[in-house]
Amino acid sequence: SDLVLGVLKRSLVFNSRNEGLGAALNSGARLALVRGATHLLFLDQDSIPQADMVVQLLEAVNHPERAPIGAVGPYWRDPRTRQRGGGQRGETAEADFLITSGMLVPTGVFDRVGPFDEGLFIDSTDREWCFRARSMGYRLFFVARASLAHELGDRPVRLFGRVLRGWAHHSPQRLYYMMRNRVLLYRRNYVPLGWKCHDAIRAAGKFFAFSVLIGPRLANGRWMLMGLWDGLRGKTGPFA
């Protein structure tokens, strides 16, 4: 109806072209700031929060003993594979970084840390923002009582008839951004050295798995190599 369309036009930002995840998040944040929002909640389209998730996050982000808090995020679980993240269920814990979906940020913090890096386009935007916030002295927390159903990746990876927890299929083009953007983060001095070393090992394993074991192997390998090369030469933005 005209009423529903009017509400959508006031609540959604329609982009004429794909400007990337970082730009989309930033445009939504700007709209919320103009309307006087005190907090920003970021969600993916494949996530379903439990009924009281936002209440739990708000309570945690205002906890005086954990200040200065930059952002909080929920305990999340992929219903397809039972993979989970966000610390142990029932325990609130400090985090190195949070995934975008379910992350709650006070608007004052977002103003000081700055917007998401639009040059990353689609992958690692959450990690980069969180590392930047932590370099400025802010703390991040997983909130035990907040829960989110979240699908990680396009679909689970199966090898020899078994689902591999922690692995998900991605298009070759998405693998390009995954490889390129992690190299871009390696080049930044505010990204922790420990994460760089650990992630470099993960990157080697991902490259082997998706170029040797998981199809389309040739396309995966080619796009990942292009991503590594573009990361080394500092290329940002969309692939084209």
GROMACS .gro file of C-alpha atoms in nm:
model
  240
    1SER     CA    1   0.000   0.000   0.000
    2ASP     CA    2   0.099   0.366  -0.024
    3LEU     CA    3   0.129   0.381   0.355
    4VAL     CA    4   0.372   0.088   0.371
    5LEU     CA    5   0.577   0.229   0.084
    6GLY     CA    6   0.594   0.564   0.259
    7VAL     CA    7   0.723   0.405   0.580
    8LEU     CA    8   0.986   0.211   0.385
    9LYS     CA    9   1.106   0.522   0.207
   10ARG     CA   10   1.155   0.693   0.542
   11SER     CA   11   1.333   0.393   0.693
   12LEU     CA   12   1.547   0.253   0.412
   13VAL     CA   13   1.829   0.398   0.206
   14PHE     CA   14   1.802   0.285  -0.156
   15ASN     CA   15   2.132   0.283  -0.349
   16SER     CA   16   2.130   0.291  -0.728
   17ARG     CA   17   2.440   0.069  -0.743
   18ASN     CA   18   2.640  -0.163  -0.520
   19GLU     CA   19   2.869   0.063  -0.320
   20GLY     CA   20   2.987  -0.210  -0.085
   21LEU     CA   21   2.910  -0.313   0.271
   22GLY     CA   22   3.107  -0.037   0.439
   23ALA     CA   23   2.925   0.234   0.243
   24ALA     CA   24   2.588   0.072   0.316
   25LEU     CA   25   2.658   0.057   0.689
   26ASN     CA   26   2.776   0.416   0.691
   27SER     CA   27   2.471   0.543   0.505
   28GLY     CA   28   2.242   0.372   0.757
   29ALA     CA   29   2.445   0.514   1.045
   30ARG     CA   30   2.419   0.867   0.902
   31LEU     CA   31   2.042   0.834   0.877
   32ALA     CA   32   2.020   0.717   1.239
   33LEU     CA   33   2.244   1.001   1.358
   34VAL     CA   34   2.032   1.261   1.180
   35ARG     CA   35   1.726   1.122   1.356
   36GLY     CA   36   1.889   1.156   1.696
   37ALA     CA   37   1.977   0.792   1.768
   38THR     CA   38   2.185   0.728   2.081
   39HIS     CA   39   2.307   0.384   1.968
   40LEU     CA   40   2.364   0.206   1.637
   41LEU     CA   41   2.268  -0.161   1.594
   42PHE     CA   42   2.411  -0.335   1.288
   43LEU     CA   43   2.246  -0.652   1.152
   44ASP     CA   44   2.291  -0.878   0.849
   45GLN     CA   45   1.998  -0.998   0.640
   46ASP     CA   46   2.058  -1.359   0.748
   47SER     CA   47   2.043  -1.294   1.123
   48ILE     CA   48   1.754  -1.339   1.366
   49PRO     CA   49   1.797  -1.183   1.712
   50GLN     CA   50   1.628  -1.329   2.016
   51ALA     CA   51   1.349  -1.115   2.162
   52ASP     CA   52   1.556  -0.952   2.436
   53MET     CA   53   1.891  -0.928   2.253
   54VAL     CA   54   1.886  -0.549   2.220
   55VAL     CA   55   1.785  -0.502   2.585
   56GLN     CA   56   2.076  -0.720   2.697
   57LEU     CA   57   2.320  -0.535   2.470
   58LEU     CA   58   2.204  -0.195   2.594
   59GLU     CA   59   2.246  -0.302   2.955
   60ALA     CA   60   2.598  -0.428   2.883
   61VAL     CA   61   2.717  -0.128   2.681
   62ASN     CA   62   2.624   0.103   2.972
   63HIS     CA   63   2.802  -0.109   3.236
   64PRO     CA   64   3.022   0.139   3.429
   65GLU     CA   65   3.283  -0.115   3.544
   66ARG     CA   66   3.375  -0.207   3.185
   67ALA     CA   67   3.428   0.146   3.056
   68PRO     CA   68   3.536   0.272   2.813
   69ILE     CA   69   3.320   0.040   2.602
   70GLY     CA   70   3.340   0.084   2.226
   71ALA     CA   71   3.090  -0.182   2.123
   72VAL     CA   72   2.919  -0.499   2.238
   73GLY     CA   73   2.799  -0.801   2.046
   74PRO     CA   74   2.587  -1.111   2.106
   75TYR     CA   75   2.659  -1.478   2.143
   76TRP     CA   76   2.577  -1.610   1.794
   77ARG     CA   77   2.503  -1.954   1.654
   78ASP     CA   78   2.470  -2.084   1.299
   79PRO     CA   79   2.155  -2.305   1.303
   80ARG     CA   80   2.277  -2.502   0.998
   81THR     CA   81   2.608  -2.622   1.144
   82ARG     CA   82   2.577  -2.539   1.516
   83GLN     CA   83   2.896  -2.336   1.487
   84ARG     CA   84   2.898  -2.065   1.748
   85GLY     CA   85   3.092  -1.752   1.830
   86GLY     CA   86   3.097  -1.477   2.087
   87GLY     CA   87   3.272  -1.659   2.369
   88GLN     CA   88   3.117  -1.930   2.582
   89ARG     CA   89   2.743  -1.927   2.638
   90GLY     CA   90   2.672  -1.781   2.980
   91GLU     CA   91   2.998  -1.587   3.006
   92THR     CA   92   3.048  -1.221   2.917
   93ALA     CA   93   3.400  -1.181   2.784
   94GLU     CA   94   3.622  -0.913   2.636
   95ALA     CA   95   3.673  -0.952   2.260
   96ASP     CA   96   3.945  -0.868   2.010
   97PHE     CA   97   3.678  -0.791   1.751
   98LEU     CA   98   3.306  -0.841   1.690
   99ILE     CA   99   3.120  -0.948   1.379
  100THR     CA  100   2.904  -0.681   1.217
  101SER     CA  101   2.575  -0.856   1.278
  102GLY     CA  102   2.445  -0.779   1.625
  103MET     CA  103   2.712  -0.521   1.705
  104LEU     CA  104   2.580  -0.230   1.915
  105VAL     CA  105   2.779   0.095   1.919
  106PRO     CA  106   2.703   0.419   2.108
  107THR     CA  107   2.679   0.703   1.856
  108GLY     CA  108   2.938   0.908   2.046
  109VAL     CA  109   3.189   0.625   2.004
  110PHE     CA  110   3.105   0.590   1.636
  111ASP     CA  111   3.168   0.963   1.590
  112ARG     CA  112   3.510   0.943   1.755
  113VAL     CA  113   3.630   0.617   1.598
  114GLY     CA  114   3.495   0.710   1.257
  115PRO     CA  115   3.290   0.528   0.994
  116PHE     CA  116   3.353   0.186   0.844
  117ASP     CA  117   3.632   0.171   0.587
  118GLU     CA  118   3.448   0.185   0.254
  119GLY     CA  119   3.766   0.095   0.065
  120LEU     CA  120   3.744  -0.262   0.196
  121PHE     CA  121   3.413  -0.287   0.008
  122ILE     CA  122   3.273  -0.612   0.152
  123ASP     CA  123   3.501  -0.813   0.379
  124SER     CA  124   3.682  -0.739   0.709
  125THR     CA  125   3.497  -0.409   0.759
  126ASP     CA  126   3.398  -0.521   1.110
  127ARG     CA  127   3.748  -0.635   1.204
  128GLU     CA  128   3.908  -0.314   1.078
  129TRP     CA  129   3.664  -0.093   1.270
  130CYS     CA  130   3.707  -0.295   1.589
  131PHE     CA  131   4.087  -0.290   1.569
  132ARG     CA  132   4.074   0.086   1.513
  133ALA     CA  133   3.847   0.130   1.815
  134ARG     CA  134   4.073  -0.081   2.036
  135SER     CA  135   4.379   0.116   1.923
  136MET     CA  136   4.200   0.426   2.060
  137GLY     CA  137   4.153   0.264   2.401
  138TYR     CA  138   3.798   0.130   2.366
  139ARG     CA  139   3.699  -0.216   2.490
  140LEU     CA  140   3.477  -0.467   2.312
  141PHE     CA  141   3.261  -0.731   2.479
  142PHE     CA  142   3.065  -1.042   2.388
  143VAL     CA  143   2.743  -1.036   2.591
  144ALA     CA  144   2.652  -1.376   2.728
  145ARG     CA  145   2.278  -1.322   2.768
  146ALA     CA  146   2.230  -1.175   2.420
  147SER     CA  147   2.170  -1.435   2.150
  148LEU     CA  148   2.159  -1.423   1.771
  149ALA     CA  149   2.091  -1.686   1.504
  150HIS     CA  150   2.336  -1.604   1.225
  151GLU     CA  151   2.423  -1.790   0.905
  152LEU     CA  152   2.795  -1.780   0.831
  153GLY     CA  153   2.872  -1.787   0.458
  154ASP     CA  154   2.661  -1.901   0.164
  155ARG     CA  155   2.624  -2.264   0.272
  156PRO     CA  156   2.817  -2.515   0.487
  157VAL     CA  157   3.114  -2.701   0.342
  158ARG     CA  158   3.076  -3.079   0.314
  159LEU     CA  159   3.367  -3.317   0.266
  160PHE     CA  160   3.312  -3.692   0.240
  161GLY     CA  161   2.952  -3.641   0.344
  162ARG     CA  162   3.032  -3.453   0.664
  163VAL     CA  163   2.970  -3.088   0.745
  164LEU     CA  164   3.290  -2.905   0.842
  165ARG     CA  165   3.211  -2.670   1.128
  166GLY     CA  166   3.376  -2.333   1.086
  167TRP     CA  167   3.387  -2.358   0.707
  168ALA     CA  168   3.144  -2.213   0.455
  169HIS     CA  169   3.122  -2.184   0.078
  170HIS     CA  170   3.190  -1.846  -0.078
  171SER     CA  171   3.193  -1.736  -0.439
  172PRO     CA  172   3.537  -1.697  -0.603
  173GLN     CA  173   3.479  -1.320  -0.611
  174ARG     CA  174   3.412  -1.315  -0.236
  175LEU     CA  175   3.731  -1.514  -0.178
  176TYR     CA  176   3.913  -1.238  -0.367
  177TYR     CA  177   3.798  -0.978  -0.113
  178MET     CA  178   3.874  -1.208   0.179
  179MET     CA  179   4.233  -1.250   0.067
  180ARG     CA  180   4.289  -0.893  -0.047
  181ASN     CA  181   4.146  -0.727   0.260
  182ARG     CA  182   4.331  -0.940   0.511
  183VAL     CA  183   4.657  -0.838   0.341
  184LEU     CA  184   4.545  -0.474   0.355
  185LEU     CA  185   4.493  -0.515   0.730
  186TYR     CA  186   4.839  -0.670   0.768
  187ARG     CA  187   4.979  -0.341   0.636
  188ARG     CA  188   4.814  -0.128   0.908
  189ASN     CA  189   5.007  -0.056   1.225
  190TYR     CA  190   4.702  -0.043   1.457
  191VAL     CA  191   4.610  -0.404   1.374
  192PRO     CA  192   4.756  -0.633   1.646
  193LEU     CA  193   5.064  -0.832   1.547
  194GLY     CA  194   4.928  -1.144   1.716
  195TRP     CA  195   4.618  -1.139   1.498
  196LYS     CA  196   4.828  -1.086   1.186
  197CYS     CA  197   5.041  -1.393   1.262
  198HIS     CA  198   4.742  -1.611   1.350
  199ASP     CA  199   4.543  -1.497   1.049
  200ALA     CA  200   4.831  -1.554   0.808
  201ILE     CA  201   4.819  -1.922   0.906
  202ARG     CA  202   4.442  -1.926   0.854
  203ALA     CA  203   4.487  -1.762   0.513
  204ALA     CA  204   4.732  -2.033   0.405
  205GLY     CA  205   4.487  -2.303   0.514
  206LYS     CA  206   4.198  -2.132   0.336
  207PHE     CA  207   4.400  -2.095   0.017
  208PHE     CA  208   4.491  -2.466   0.019
  209ALA     CA  209   4.138  -2.581   0.100
  210PHE     CA  210   3.958  -2.372  -0.162
  211SER     CA  211   4.213  -2.418  -0.439
  212VAL     CA  212   4.272  -2.792  -0.388
  213LEU     CA  213   3.977  -2.950  -0.204
  214ILE     CA  214   3.669  -2.730  -0.251
  215GLY     CA  215   3.536  -2.636  -0.593
  216PRO     CA  216   3.539  -2.454  -0.819
  217ARG     CA  217   3.911  -2.504  -0.746
  218LEU     CA  218   4.069  -2.328  -1.045
  219ALA     CA  219   3.843  -2.025  -1.020
  220ASN     CA  220   3.889  -2.010  -0.643
  221GLY     CA  221   4.267  -2.026  -0.673
  222ARG     CA  222   4.281  -1.764  -0.947
  223TRP     CA  223   4.062  -1.514  -0.761
  224MET     CA  224   4.247  -1.566  -0.434
  225LEU     CA  225   4.582  -1.507  -0.604
  226MET     CA  226   4.447  -1.186  -0.757
  227GLY     CA  227   4.328  -1.084  -0.411
  228LEU     CA  228   4.669  -1.146  -0.255
  229TRP     CA  229   4.841  -0.949  -0.531
  230ASP     CA  230   4.599  -0.655  -0.505
  231GLY     CA  231   4.640  -0.655  -0.126
  232LEU     CA  232   5.019  -0.638  -0.160
  233ARG     CA  233   4.992  -0.341  -0.395
  234GLY     CA  234   4.738  -0.166  -0.173
  235LYS     CA  235   4.436  -0.173  -0.404
  236THR     CA  236   4.103  -0.084  -0.241
  237GLY     CA  237   3.744  -0.047  -0.353
  238PRO     CA  238   3.551  -0.282  -0.586
  239PHE     CA  239   3.745  -0.528  -0.800
  240ALA     CA  240   3.658  -0.355  -1.127
   0.00000   0.00000   0.00000
